[in-house]
Amino acid sequence: MKLKKVISTLLLAAMVLGIVACGKKGDDKGANTNNAEKQTETNDNKEANTEDSDAKEEEKLDYTFGLNTTFHSDEPITYSMMYSDHEVYPYKEDWRLWSAITERSNVSFDLNLIARADYDDKKSLLINAGEASYIIPKTYDESAFVNGGAVLPVSDWVQYMPNYMNFVETYHMEDDLKTIVKSDGKYYKLPGMWEAPAGTGSEYTLVVRKDIFDAAGVDVTALEKDWNWDDFYNALLKVQQYVGGGVIWSDRWKGDALLNIVGQTYDIPAGWAAGDGMQYDPASDSWYFAETSEDYKAFVTLMSKFIKSGIMDSETFTQEDTVAENKFYTGETLLLGSNRSMLQTYKDKMNETLGEGKYELYSIVIPKAKNNYQIANSRLENGIMIASKALDELGEDGLIKMLRFIDWLWYSDEGKDLVRWGVEGETYTKENGVYKLNPEITYVGLNPGAPKALNVDYGFGNGVFMYGGTQEHAASMLSDDLKEFFERLNSYRDIKPLNPTVVFDEDQQEEMNLIKTPLIDYVKSATLKFITGQADIEKDWDKYVANCEANNSQRYVDMYNETYNSQK
């Protein structure tokens, strides 16, 4: 086991150096690369490139590529790709998106259409059966596919992607990329990369009925800068009393988003972020099981208080989203979990149920507990895996060509503009750096009420293709109220430093998974019992901690710290 740890540590160190040096396969040169060859050339059992060999490579390439250069294949080419078909904007063969991509690149897709709800399960089945498409986007967790050899260690190939590497270097993404490195020192998906965490597009918060809060004497705009959860609780009590009592909060996502955002303020992972329950303590430079900490106890005590007071509906943790939404749309409840994609939906629905101008929604900055951090601190989002059979069937040169196409479409500024906004002059205009949708087209709060939708009718603004970008990219598609929310968020809250990376080898990961699964299942079950009053926090807390220890929580902590210390 110790030998494996040493090997893992050496491989991790080598990978980090490889990122900084921008790859190991040699200097990336080709037609129309402009200044894309920023990468440091290293020896990978290949002869050093010379000017003559560069010239020969340029002569034989049948495509153009490069930093700030449109990828274009001399001959038409088709790449297979899995496609997560979103029910809000279902696939259309005649979307302008497809023809616009082909017009510029001479590339088309052979799509394997999979309903979004089934995407992860069917993706796994196809990969494990050896029937995966070459390009596998919308991948959140690639871990299950690493050891079987079905997907490529794409970090071995990123030096052939000039736009990708330029973003890594320009925005210093090296530490972020360490977080997805596996025990062999490599990573297996091309992640979406953002200049800043708020650009990840999924900043969750709560939206409140500001008109009623104001009428109750609660000025959320004045309070939110420095308020804590006690302040928030007292504000909700005041609103509850104003409307005559009863439940005013019934949340969506079965409470997982809510537990995530509240837990973050207590420095504990919960809800969607529960993971393995581990948290890093910078003071001691060690890891601990946060779900048995005093912070976790304070967290469940707060959540329980919302239920006991009658402010929050306990059905939050069992109901479907539509139930929570309908309570909010009709005015039965006065606050609801939200993110940037949901806010306009809420407005559209409430225009129908309450009437336009008869309500006011406001996205709040989440209250504080132990820290002043935003919810998000990662600059990475979901990404693209490449099936190993792409290398087998296309060969090395063909694979590199495909990667350079991906580099253009997903990582170049031109590609980002295309998949986000469409074709300039057809769907949008841009003047002095300001993007503007054509007036007949709407998208996520822009031009509300317009007859056509950018994603539904044209295929642009499509989650399969929208990966990362600069702050300008992040802000370009925000409505005015969302821009204002993110300005407040960035002004009032800090970005939490990334935790150090701990990489486990295959044997370690297998043993830890055997502990983690039943342990976290127990934690989640006990947490809901504490919150909903089925268990008494004061009387039953010690028993809960003992049960976590009986489920090997201390063994998990020991393994975590042993591995972490061995990799310092």
Coordinates of C-alpha atoms in Angstrom, one line a residue:
M1 CA 0.0 0.0 0.0
K2 CA 2.8 2.4 0.9
L3 CA 4.5 1.8 -2.5
K4 CA 1.2 2.7 -4.2
K5 CA 1.0 5.9 -2.2
V6 CA 4.5 6.9 -3.2
I7 CA 3.8 6.2 -6.8
S8 CA 0.5 8.2 -6.6
T9 CA 2.3 11.1 -5.1
L10 CA 5.0 11.1 -7.7
L11 CA 2.5 10.9 -10.5
L12 CA 0.5 13.7 -9.0
A13 CA 3.6 15.9 -8.8
A14 CA 4.4 15.0 -12.4
M15 CA 0.9 15.9 -13.5
V16 CA 1.0 19.3 -11.8
L17 CA 4.4 20.0 -13.4
G18 CA 2.9 18.9 -16.7
I19 CA 0.0 21.3 -16.4
V20 CA 2.4 24.2 -15.7
A21 CA 4.6 23.2 -18.6
C22 CA 1.4 22.8 -20.8
G23 CA 1.7 19.2 -21.7
K24 CA 4.2 16.5 -22.3
K25 CA 3.8 15.5 -26.0
G26 CA 5.8 18.3 -27.5
D27 CA 5.4 21.7 -29.0
D28 CA 2.0 22.0 -30.6
K29 CA 2.4 23.5 -34.0
G30 CA 0.1 23.5 -37.0
A31 CA -1.5 25.7 -39.6
N32 CA -2.8 29.1 -38.6
T33 CA -1.8 28.7 -35.0
N34 CA -0.9 32.4 -34.6
N35 CA 0.6 32.6 -31.0
A36 CA -1.0 29.4 -29.8
E37 CA 2.4 27.7 -29.3
K38 CA 2.8 29.0 -25.8
Q39 CA 3.4 25.5 -24.5
T40 CA 6.8 24.4 -23.3
E41 CA 8.2 21.6 -25.4
T42 CA 9.2 18.5 -23.5
N43 CA 10.5 15.1 -24.6
D44 CA 8.0 12.3 -25.0
N45 CA 10.3 9.8 -26.8
K46 CA 9.9 11.9 -30.0
E47 CA 12.5 13.8 -31.9
A48 CA 12.7 17.5 -31.2
N49 CA 10.7 19.5 -33.7
T50 CA 12.7 21.5 -36.2
E51 CA 11.6 24.2 -38.6
D52 CA 11.7 21.6 -41.4
S53 CA 9.5 19.2 -39.5
D54 CA 7.1 22.0 -38.6
A55 CA 6.8 22.9 -42.3
K56 CA 6.1 19.3 -43.2
E57 CA 3.4 19.0 -40.5
E58 CA 1.7 22.2 -41.8
E59 CA 1.7 20.8 -45.4
K60 CA 0.0 17.5 -44.4
L61 CA -2.7 19.0 -42.2
D62 CA -6.1 19.0 -43.8
Y63 CA -7.6 21.6 -41.5
T64 CA -6.9 25.0 -39.9
F65 CA -6.8 25.6 -36.2
G66 CA -5.2 27.8 -33.5
L67 CA -5.7 30.4 -30.9
N68 CA -8.3 32.9 -32.1
T69 CA -8.5 31.0 -35.4
T70 CA -11.6 29.2 -36.7
F71 CA -11.3 25.5 -37.0
H72 CA -12.1 24.3 -40.5
S73 CA -11.7 20.9 -42.0
D74 CA -10.8 20.8 -45.7
E75 CA -13.1 17.8 -46.1
P76 CA -16.5 17.3 -44.5
I77 CA -16.2 15.3 -41.3
T78 CA -18.7 13.9 -38.8
Y79 CA -18.0 13.1 -35.1
S80 CA -20.3 11.0 -32.9
M81 CA -21.5 12.6 -29.7
M82 CA -23.9 11.8 -26.9
Y83 CA -26.5 14.5 -26.6
S84 CA -28.5 15.3 -23.4
D85 CA -31.9 16.2 -24.8
H86 CA -33.4 18.9 -22.5
E87 CA -37.2 18.8 -22.1
V88 CA -37.4 22.6 -22.1
Y89 CA -35.8 22.9 -25.5
P90 CA -36.1 19.4 -27.1
Y91 CA -33.8 18.6 -30.0
K92 CA -34.7 19.8 -33.5
E93 CA -32.9 18.6 -36.6
D94 CA -33.3 22.0 -38.3
W95 CA -31.9 24.2 -35.5
R96 CA -29.7 26.9 -36.8
L97 CA -27.1 25.8 -34.3
W98 CA -26.2 22.7 -36.4
S99 CA -25.9 24.5 -39.7
A100 CA -23.9 27.4 -38.2
I101 CA -21.4 25.0 -36.7
T102 CA -21.0 23.1 -40.0
E103 CA -20.7 26.3 -42.1
R104 CA -17.8 27.5 -40.1
S105 CA -16.0 24.2 -39.4
N106 CA -17.2 21.7 -42.0
V107 CA -17.9 19.4 -39.1
S108 CA -21.3 17.8 -38.3
F109 CA -22.4 15.5 -35.5
D110 CA -23.8 12.0 -35.4
L111 CA -25.9 12.4 -32.3
N112 CA -27.0 9.8 -29.8
L113 CA -30.1 11.5 -28.4
I114 CA -30.8 10.7 -24.7
A115 CA -33.4 12.3 -22.6
R116 CA -31.8 14.5 -19.9
A117 CA -33.5 12.6 -17.1
D118 CA -31.9 9.3 -18.3
Y119 CA -28.6 10.7 -19.5
D120 CA -26.3 9.6 -16.7
D121 CA -27.7 6.1 -16.5
K122 CA -27.7 5.5 -20.3
K123 CA -24.3 7.1 -20.7
S124 CA -22.9 4.7 -18.2
L125 CA -24.5 1.7 -19.9
L126 CA -23.1 2.8 -23.3
I127 CA -19.6 3.4 -22.0
N128 CA -19.5 0.1 -20.1
A129 CA -20.7 -1.7 -23.2
G130 CA -18.1 -0.1 -25.4
E131 CA -20.7 1.7 -27.4
A132 CA -20.0 5.2 -26.4
S133 CA -19.9 8.1 -28.9
Y134 CA -16.5 9.8 -29.4
I135 CA -17.5 13.0 -27.6
I136 CA -19.3 12.6 -24.2
P137 CA -20.4 16.0 -22.8
K138 CA -22.4 17.0 -19.7
T139 CA -20.2 14.8 -17.5
Y140 CA -20.2 15.8 -13.8
D141 CA -18.5 12.8 -12.3
E142 CA -16.1 10.7 -14.5
S143 CA -14.7 8.6 -11.6
A144 CA -16.6 5.5 -12.5
F145 CA -15.1 5.3 -16.0
V146 CA -11.4 5.9 -15.2
N147 CA -10.2 2.4 -14.3
G148 CA -11.9 0.5 -17.1
G149 CA -10.0 2.3 -19.8
A150 CA -13.1 3.3 -21.7
V151 CA -12.3 7.0 -21.7
L152 CA -9.0 8.7 -22.4
P153 CA -6.8 10.5 -19.9
V154 CA -7.4 13.7 -21.7
S155 CA -4.7 15.6 -19.8
D156 CA -2.2 13.7 -22.0
W157 CA -3.7 15.5 -25.0
V158 CA -4.6 19.1 -23.9
Q159 CA -1.4 20.5 -25.2
Y160 CA -2.9 20.1 -28.7
M161 CA -5.7 22.5 -27.7
P162 CA -4.4 26.1 -27.9
N163 CA -7.6 27.9 -26.7
Y164 CA -8.0 25.5 -23.7
M165 CA -4.3 25.9 -22.7
N166 CA -4.4 29.7 -23.2
F167 CA -7.3 29.9 -20.7
V168 CA -5.5 27.7 -18.2
E169 CA -2.4 29.9 -18.4
T170 CA -4.2 33.3 -18.5
Y171 CA -6.5 32.6 -15.5
H172 CA -4.1 30.4 -13.6
M173 CA -6.4 27.3 -13.6
E174 CA -3.6 24.9 -12.5
D175 CA -4.8 24.5 -8.9
D176 CA -8.4 24.1 -10.0
L177 CA -7.4 21.3 -12.4
K178 CA -5.6 19.5 -9.5
T179 CA -9.0 18.9 -8.0
I180 CA -10.0 16.5 -10.8
V181 CA -6.7 14.6 -11.0
K182 CA -6.9 10.9 -10.3
S183 CA -4.4 8.7 -8.6
D184 CA -2.4 8.2 -11.8
G185 CA -1.7 11.9 -11.9
K186 CA -4.1 12.5 -14.9
Y187 CA -7.6 13.9 -15.4
Y188 CA -10.2 12.3 -17.6
K189 CA -12.6 15.1 -18.6
L190 CA -12.2 18.5 -20.2
P191 CA -14.0 20.7 -17.7
G192 CA -15.8 24.0 -18.3
M193 CA -13.5 26.6 -16.8
W194 CA -14.6 30.0 -15.5
E195 CA -12.5 33.1 -14.7
A196 CA -14.3 33.4 -11.4
P197 CA -16.5 31.0 -9.4
A198 CA -19.7 33.1 -9.8
G199 CA -19.5 32.4 -13.5
T200 CA -20.3 28.7 -13.0
G201 CA -23.9 29.7 -13.6
S202 CA -25.6 27.7 -10.8
E203 CA -25.3 30.1 -7.8
Y204 CA -28.2 29.0 -5.7
T205 CA -30.0 31.4 -3.4
L206 CA -33.5 32.2 -2.1
V207 CA -35.9 34.5 -3.9
V208 CA -38.4 36.4 -1.7
R209 CA -41.6 38.3 -2.2
K210 CA -40.1 41.7 -1.6
D211 CA -43.4 43.5 -1.8
I212 CA -44.8 41.6 1.1
F213 CA -41.5 41.7 3.1
D214 CA -41.5 45.5 2.6
A215 CA -45.1 45.7 3.8
A216 CA -44.1 43.7 6.9
G217 CA -41.4 46.2 7.7
V218 CA -38.5 43.9 6.6
D219 CA -36.0 45.7 4.3
V220 CA -34.0 42.8 2.9
T221 CA -31.9 45.2 0.8
A222 CA -30.6 46.9 4.0
L223 CA -30.2 43.7 6.0
E224 CA -28.6 41.2 3.6
K225 CA -25.1 42.7 3.6
D226 CA -24.3 41.6 7.1
W227 CA -27.2 39.5 8.3
N228 CA -26.8 36.2 10.0
W229 CA -29.3 33.3 10.3
D230 CA -30.8 34.6 13.5
D231 CA -31.5 37.9 11.8
F232 CA -33.1 36.0 8.9
Y233 CA -35.2 33.9 11.3
N234 CA -36.4 37.0 13.1
A235 CA -37.2 38.6 9.7
L236 CA -39.3 35.6 8.7
L237 CA -41.1 35.6 12.0
K238 CA -42.1 39.2 11.3
V239 CA -43.4 38.4 7.9
Q240 CA -45.2 35.4 9.2
Q241 CA -47.0 37.5 11.8
Y242 CA -47.8 40.2 9.2
V243 CA -49.7 37.7 7.0
G244 CA -51.5 36.1 9.9
G245 CA -49.4 33.1 10.7
G246 CA -48.9 29.8 8.9
V247 CA -46.3 28.4 6.7
I248 CA -44.6 31.0 4.4
W249 CA -41.7 28.8 3.1
S250 CA -42.0 25.5 1.3
D251 CA -38.8 24.8 -0.7
R252 CA -38.0 22.8 -3.8
W253 CA -35.2 20.3 -4.9
K254 CA -36.4 18.2 -1.9
G255 CA -34.4 20.5 0.4
D256 CA -31.0 19.4 -1.0
A257 CA -30.1 22.8 -2.5
L258 CA -31.3 24.5 0.7
L259 CA -29.2 22.2 3.0
N260 CA -26.2 22.8 0.7
I261 CA -26.4 26.6 0.9
V262 CA -27.1 26.8 4.6
G263 CA -24.5 24.1 5.4
Q264 CA -21.8 26.0 3.5
T265 CA -22.2 29.0 5.9
Y266 CA -21.5 26.6 8.8
D267 CA -18.4 25.1 7.1
I268 CA -20.1 21.8 6.7
P269 CA -21.0 19.8 3.6
A270 CA -24.8 19.0 3.4
G271 CA -27.5 18.3 0.9
W272 CA -26.2 18.2 -2.6
A273 CA -22.7 18.9 -1.3
A274 CA -22.7 16.1 1.4
G275 CA -20.1 14.1 -0.5
D276 CA -18.1 12.1 2.0
G277 CA -18.8 14.5 4.9
M278 CA -15.1 15.6 5.1
Q279 CA -14.0 19.1 5.7
Y280 CA -10.5 20.7 5.8
D281 CA -9.3 22.6 8.8
P282 CA -6.5 25.1 7.7
A283 CA -5.5 25.8 11.3
S284 CA -4.4 22.2 11.9
D285 CA -3.8 21.4 8.3
S286 CA -5.9 18.3 8.6
W287 CA -9.3 16.8 7.7
Y288 CA -12.2 15.9 10.0
F289 CA -15.7 14.4 9.7
A290 CA -17.8 17.5 9.7
E291 CA -21.1 15.8 10.1
T292 CA -20.4 15.1 13.8
S293 CA -19.0 18.5 14.6
E294 CA -20.5 21.2 16.8
D295 CA -21.0 23.2 13.6
Y296 CA -23.2 20.4 12.2
K297 CA -25.2 20.4 15.4
A298 CA -25.7 24.2 15.1
F299 CA -26.7 23.7 11.4
V300 CA -29.4 21.1 12.1
T301 CA -30.6 23.1 15.1
L302 CA -31.2 26.1 12.9
M303 CA -33.1 24.1 10.3
S304 CA -35.2 22.5 13.0
K305 CA -36.1 25.9 14.3
F306 CA -37.6 26.9 10.9
I307 CA -39.8 23.8 11.0
K308 CA -40.8 24.1 14.7
S309 CA -41.8 27.7 14.4
G310 CA -44.1 26.8 11.5
I311 CA -42.2 29.1 9.1
M312 CA -41.1 26.2 6.9
D313 CA -43.1 23.3 5.6
S314 CA -41.7 19.9 6.5
E315 CA -42.9 18.7 3.1
T316 CA -39.9 20.6 1.7
F317 CA -37.9 17.4 2.0
T318 CA -40.4 15.1 0.3
Q319 CA -42.4 17.1 -2.2
E320 CA -41.9 17.4 -6.0
D321 CA -40.7 20.7 -7.3
T322 CA -44.0 21.5 -9.0
V323 CA -45.8 21.4 -5.7
A324 CA -43.3 23.9 -4.1
E325 CA -43.5 26.1 -7.2
N326 CA -47.3 26.2 -7.2
K327 CA -47.5 27.3 -3.6
F328 CA -45.2 30.1 -4.4
Y329 CA -46.9 31.1 -7.7
T330 CA -50.3 31.4 -5.9
G331 CA -48.9 33.5 -3.0
E332 CA -49.4 30.7 -0.4
T333 CA -45.6 30.9 0.3
L334 CA -43.3 33.9 0.1
L335 CA -39.8 32.6 -0.5
L336 CA -38.4 29.8 -2.6
G337 CA -35.0 28.3 -3.7
S338 CA -33.8 29.8 -6.9
N339 CA -30.9 30.1 -9.3
R340 CA -30.2 32.2 -12.5
S341 CA -32.2 29.8 -14.7
M342 CA -35.3 29.7 -12.6
L343 CA -35.8 33.4 -11.8
Q344 CA -37.5 34.3 -15.1
T345 CA -39.6 31.2 -15.0
Y346 CA -40.9 32.3 -11.6
K347 CA -41.8 35.7 -13.0
D348 CA -43.5 34.3 -16.1
K349 CA -45.7 32.0 -14.0
M350 CA -46.5 34.6 -11.4
N351 CA -47.6 37.0 -14.2
E352 CA -50.2 34.4 -15.0
T353 CA -51.3 33.6 -11.4
L354 CA -51.0 37.0 -9.6
G355 CA -50.7 39.4 -12.5
E356 CA -47.9 41.5 -13.8
G357 CA -47.0 44.3 -11.5
K358 CA -48.8 42.8 -8.5
Y359 CA -45.7 41.3 -6.9
E360 CA -41.9 41.9 -6.7
L361 CA -39.3 39.2 -6.5
Y362 CA -35.8 39.7 -5.0
S363 CA -32.8 37.3 -5.0
I364 CA -31.2 37.6 -1.6
V365 CA -27.6 37.2 -0.6
I366 CA -27.6 34.3 1.8
P367 CA -27.1 35.0 5.5
K368 CA -23.9 34.3 7.3
A369 CA -23.0 31.8 10.1
K370 CA -19.3 31.0 10.6
N371 CA -17.9 32.6 7.5
N372 CA -18.5 35.3 4.9
Y373 CA -18.1 33.0 1.9
Q374 CA -20.1 32.7 -1.2
I375 CA -21.6 29.2 -1.9
A376 CA -19.4 28.5 -4.9
N377 CA -15.6 28.5 -4.9
S378 CA -14.9 26.1 -7.7
R379 CA -14.2 27.6 -11.2
L380 CA -14.8 24.2 -12.8
E381 CA -18.1 22.8 -14.0
N382 CA -19.2 19.7 -15.8
G383 CA -17.1 18.6 -18.8
I384 CA -16.4 16.4 -21.8
M385 CA -15.0 12.9 -21.8
I386 CA -13.4 11.4 -24.9
A387 CA -14.1 7.7 -25.5
S388 CA -10.9 5.7 -25.9
K389 CA -12.2 4.2 -29.1
A390 CA -11.9 7.6 -30.7
L391 CA -8.1 7.1 -30.6
D392 CA -8.4 3.5 -31.8
E393 CA -10.6 4.4 -34.7
L394 CA -9.4 7.8 -35.7
G395 CA -5.7 7.3 -34.9
E396 CA -3.5 9.8 -33.2
D397 CA -3.6 12.4 -35.9
G398 CA -7.4 12.0 -36.3
L399 CA -7.9 12.3 -32.5
I400 CA -5.8 15.5 -32.4
K401 CA -7.9 16.9 -35.2
M402 CA -11.1 16.2 -33.3
L403 CA -9.7 17.7 -30.1
R404 CA -8.8 20.9 -32.0
F405 CA -12.3 21.1 -33.2
I406 CA -13.6 20.7 -29.6
D407 CA -11.0 23.3 -28.6
W408 CA -12.5 25.8 -31.1
L409 CA -16.2 25.1 -30.4
W410 CA -16.1 24.8 -26.6
Y411 CA -13.1 26.9 -25.6
S412 CA -12.5 29.7 -28.1
D413 CA -14.2 33.1 -27.8
E414 CA -15.7 32.6 -31.3
G415 CA -17.1 29.2 -30.3
K416 CA -18.5 30.5 -27.1
D417 CA -20.2 33.4 -28.8
L418 CA -21.7 31.0 -31.4
V419 CA -23.1 28.5 -29.0
R420 CA -24.4 31.1 -26.6
W421 CA -25.7 33.8 -28.9
G422 CA -26.0 32.4 -32.3
V423 CA -25.0 34.1 -35.6
E424 CA -24.2 37.7 -35.3
G425 CA -26.7 39.7 -37.4
E426 CA -29.2 36.9 -37.4
T427 CA -29.9 36.3 -33.7
Y428 CA -27.9 39.1 -32.0
T429 CA -25.8 42.1 -32.4
K430 CA -22.7 43.2 -30.6
E431 CA -21.6 46.9 -30.2
N432 CA -18.8 48.1 -28.0
G433 CA -18.6 44.7 -26.3
V434 CA -22.3 44.7 -25.5
Y435 CA -24.4 41.7 -26.8
K436 CA -28.0 42.3 -27.6
L437 CA -30.5 39.7 -28.7
N438 CA -32.7 40.5 -31.6
P439 CA -36.0 41.9 -30.2
E440 CA -38.1 39.0 -31.5
I441 CA -36.0 36.5 -29.5
T442 CA -36.1 35.8 -25.7
Y443 CA -33.7 33.9 -23.5
V444 CA -33.6 33.5 -19.7
G445 CA -35.0 36.9 -18.8
L446 CA -33.8 38.8 -21.9
N447 CA -36.6 40.2 -24.1
P448 CA -39.4 38.6 -22.0
G449 CA -42.5 37.9 -24.0
A450 CA -40.8 37.8 -27.4
P451 CA -42.3 35.2 -29.8
K452 CA -39.2 33.1 -30.3
A453 CA -36.8 31.5 -27.8
L454 CA -33.1 31.3 -28.5
N455 CA -32.8 27.7 -27.3
V456 CA -36.2 26.3 -28.2
D457 CA -36.3 27.7 -31.8
Y458 CA -32.7 28.0 -32.7
G459 CA -30.7 25.6 -30.5
F460 CA -28.4 28.3 -29.2
G461 CA -28.0 28.9 -25.4
N462 CA -27.7 25.2 -25.2
G463 CA -26.3 23.5 -22.0
V464 CA -24.5 20.8 -24.0
F465 CA -22.2 23.4 -25.5
M466 CA -22.0 26.3 -23.0
Y467 CA -18.9 25.6 -21.0
G468 CA -17.2 28.3 -18.9
G469 CA -15.6 31.6 -20.0
T470 CA -14.6 35.0 -18.8
Q471 CA -16.5 37.3 -16.5
E472 CA -17.7 39.0 -19.6
H473 CA -19.1 35.7 -20.9
A474 CA -20.7 35.1 -17.5
A475 CA -22.4 38.4 -17.4
S476 CA -23.3 38.8 -21.0
M477 CA -26.5 36.7 -20.8
L478 CA -27.8 37.9 -17.5
S479 CA -30.9 40.0 -17.1
D480 CA -30.5 43.3 -15.3
D481 CA -31.9 42.0 -12.0
L482 CA -29.5 39.0 -12.1
K483 CA -26.5 41.3 -12.9
E484 CA -27.5 43.3 -9.9
F485 CA -27.7 40.2 -7.7
F486 CA -24.2 39.0 -8.7
E487 CA -22.8 42.5 -8.1
R488 CA -24.3 42.4 -4.6
L489 CA -23.0 38.9 -4.0
N490 CA -19.5 39.7 -5.1
S491 CA -19.5 42.9 -3.0
Y492 CA -20.9 41.4 0.2
R493 CA -19.3 37.9 0.2
D494 CA -15.8 36.5 -0.3
I495 CA -14.7 33.5 -2.3
K496 CA -13.5 30.6 -0.1
P497 CA -10.0 29.3 -0.9
L498 CA -9.9 25.8 -2.5
N499 CA -9.3 22.9 -0.2
P500 CA -6.1 21.0 -0.8
T501 CA -6.3 18.0 -3.1
V502 CA -6.2 14.5 -1.8
V503 CA -5.9 11.7 -4.4
F504 CA -6.6 8.1 -3.5
D505 CA -5.4 5.1 -5.5
E506 CA -7.8 2.4 -6.6
D507 CA -7.5 0.2 -3.5
Q508 CA -7.9 3.1 -1.1
Q509 CA -10.9 4.4 -3.0
E510 CA -12.6 1.0 -3.0
E511 CA -12.1 0.6 0.8
M512 CA -13.3 4.2 1.5
N513 CA -16.4 3.7 -0.7
L514 CA -17.3 0.7 1.4
I515 CA -17.3 3.0 4.4
K516 CA -18.7 6.1 2.8
T517 CA -21.9 4.8 1.3
P518 CA -23.6 3.4 4.5
L519 CA -22.1 6.2 6.6
I520 CA -23.4 9.1 4.5
D521 CA -26.8 7.3 4.0
Y522 CA -27.1 7.2 7.8
V523 CA -26.1 10.8 8.2
K524 CA -28.7 12.0 5.6
S525 CA -31.4 10.0 7.3
A526 CA -30.5 11.2 10.8
T527 CA -30.2 14.8 9.6
L528 CA -33.8 14.8 8.3
K529 CA -35.1 13.3 11.5
F530 CA -33.3 16.1 13.5
I531 CA -34.7 18.8 11.2
T532 CA -38.2 17.6 11.1
G533 CA -38.5 16.8 14.8
Q534 CA -38.6 13.0 14.6
A535 CA -35.4 13.0 16.7
D536 CA -34.5 15.4 19.5
I537 CA -31.2 17.1 18.9
E538 CA -30.3 17.6 22.5
K539 CA -31.3 14.1 23.7
D540 CA -30.2 12.1 20.6
W541 CA -27.1 13.9 19.4
D542 CA -24.6 11.8 21.4
K543 CA -26.3 8.6 20.1
Y544 CA -26.0 10.0 16.5
V545 CA -22.3 10.6 16.9
A546 CA -21.8 7.1 18.4
N547 CA -23.6 5.6 15.4
C548 CA -21.4 7.5 13.0
E549 CA -18.4 6.1 14.8
A550 CA -19.9 2.7 14.6
N551 CA -20.2 3.2 10.9
N552 CA -16.4 3.8 10.8
S553 CA -16.3 7.6 10.6
Q554 CA -13.0 7.6 12.5
R555 CA -11.4 5.0 10.2
Y556 CA -12.5 7.2 7.3
V557 CA -10.8 10.3 8.8
D558 CA -7.6 8.4 9.6
M559 CA -7.4 7.1 6.0
Y560 CA -8.0 10.6 4.7
N561 CA -5.3 12.2 6.7
E562 CA -2.8 9.4 6.2
T563 CA -3.2 9.8 2.4
Y564 CA -3.2 13.6 2.6
N565 CA 0.0 13.7 4.8
S566 CA 1.8 11.2 2.4
Q567 CA 1.1 13.6 -0.5
K568 CA 2.4 16.8 1.1

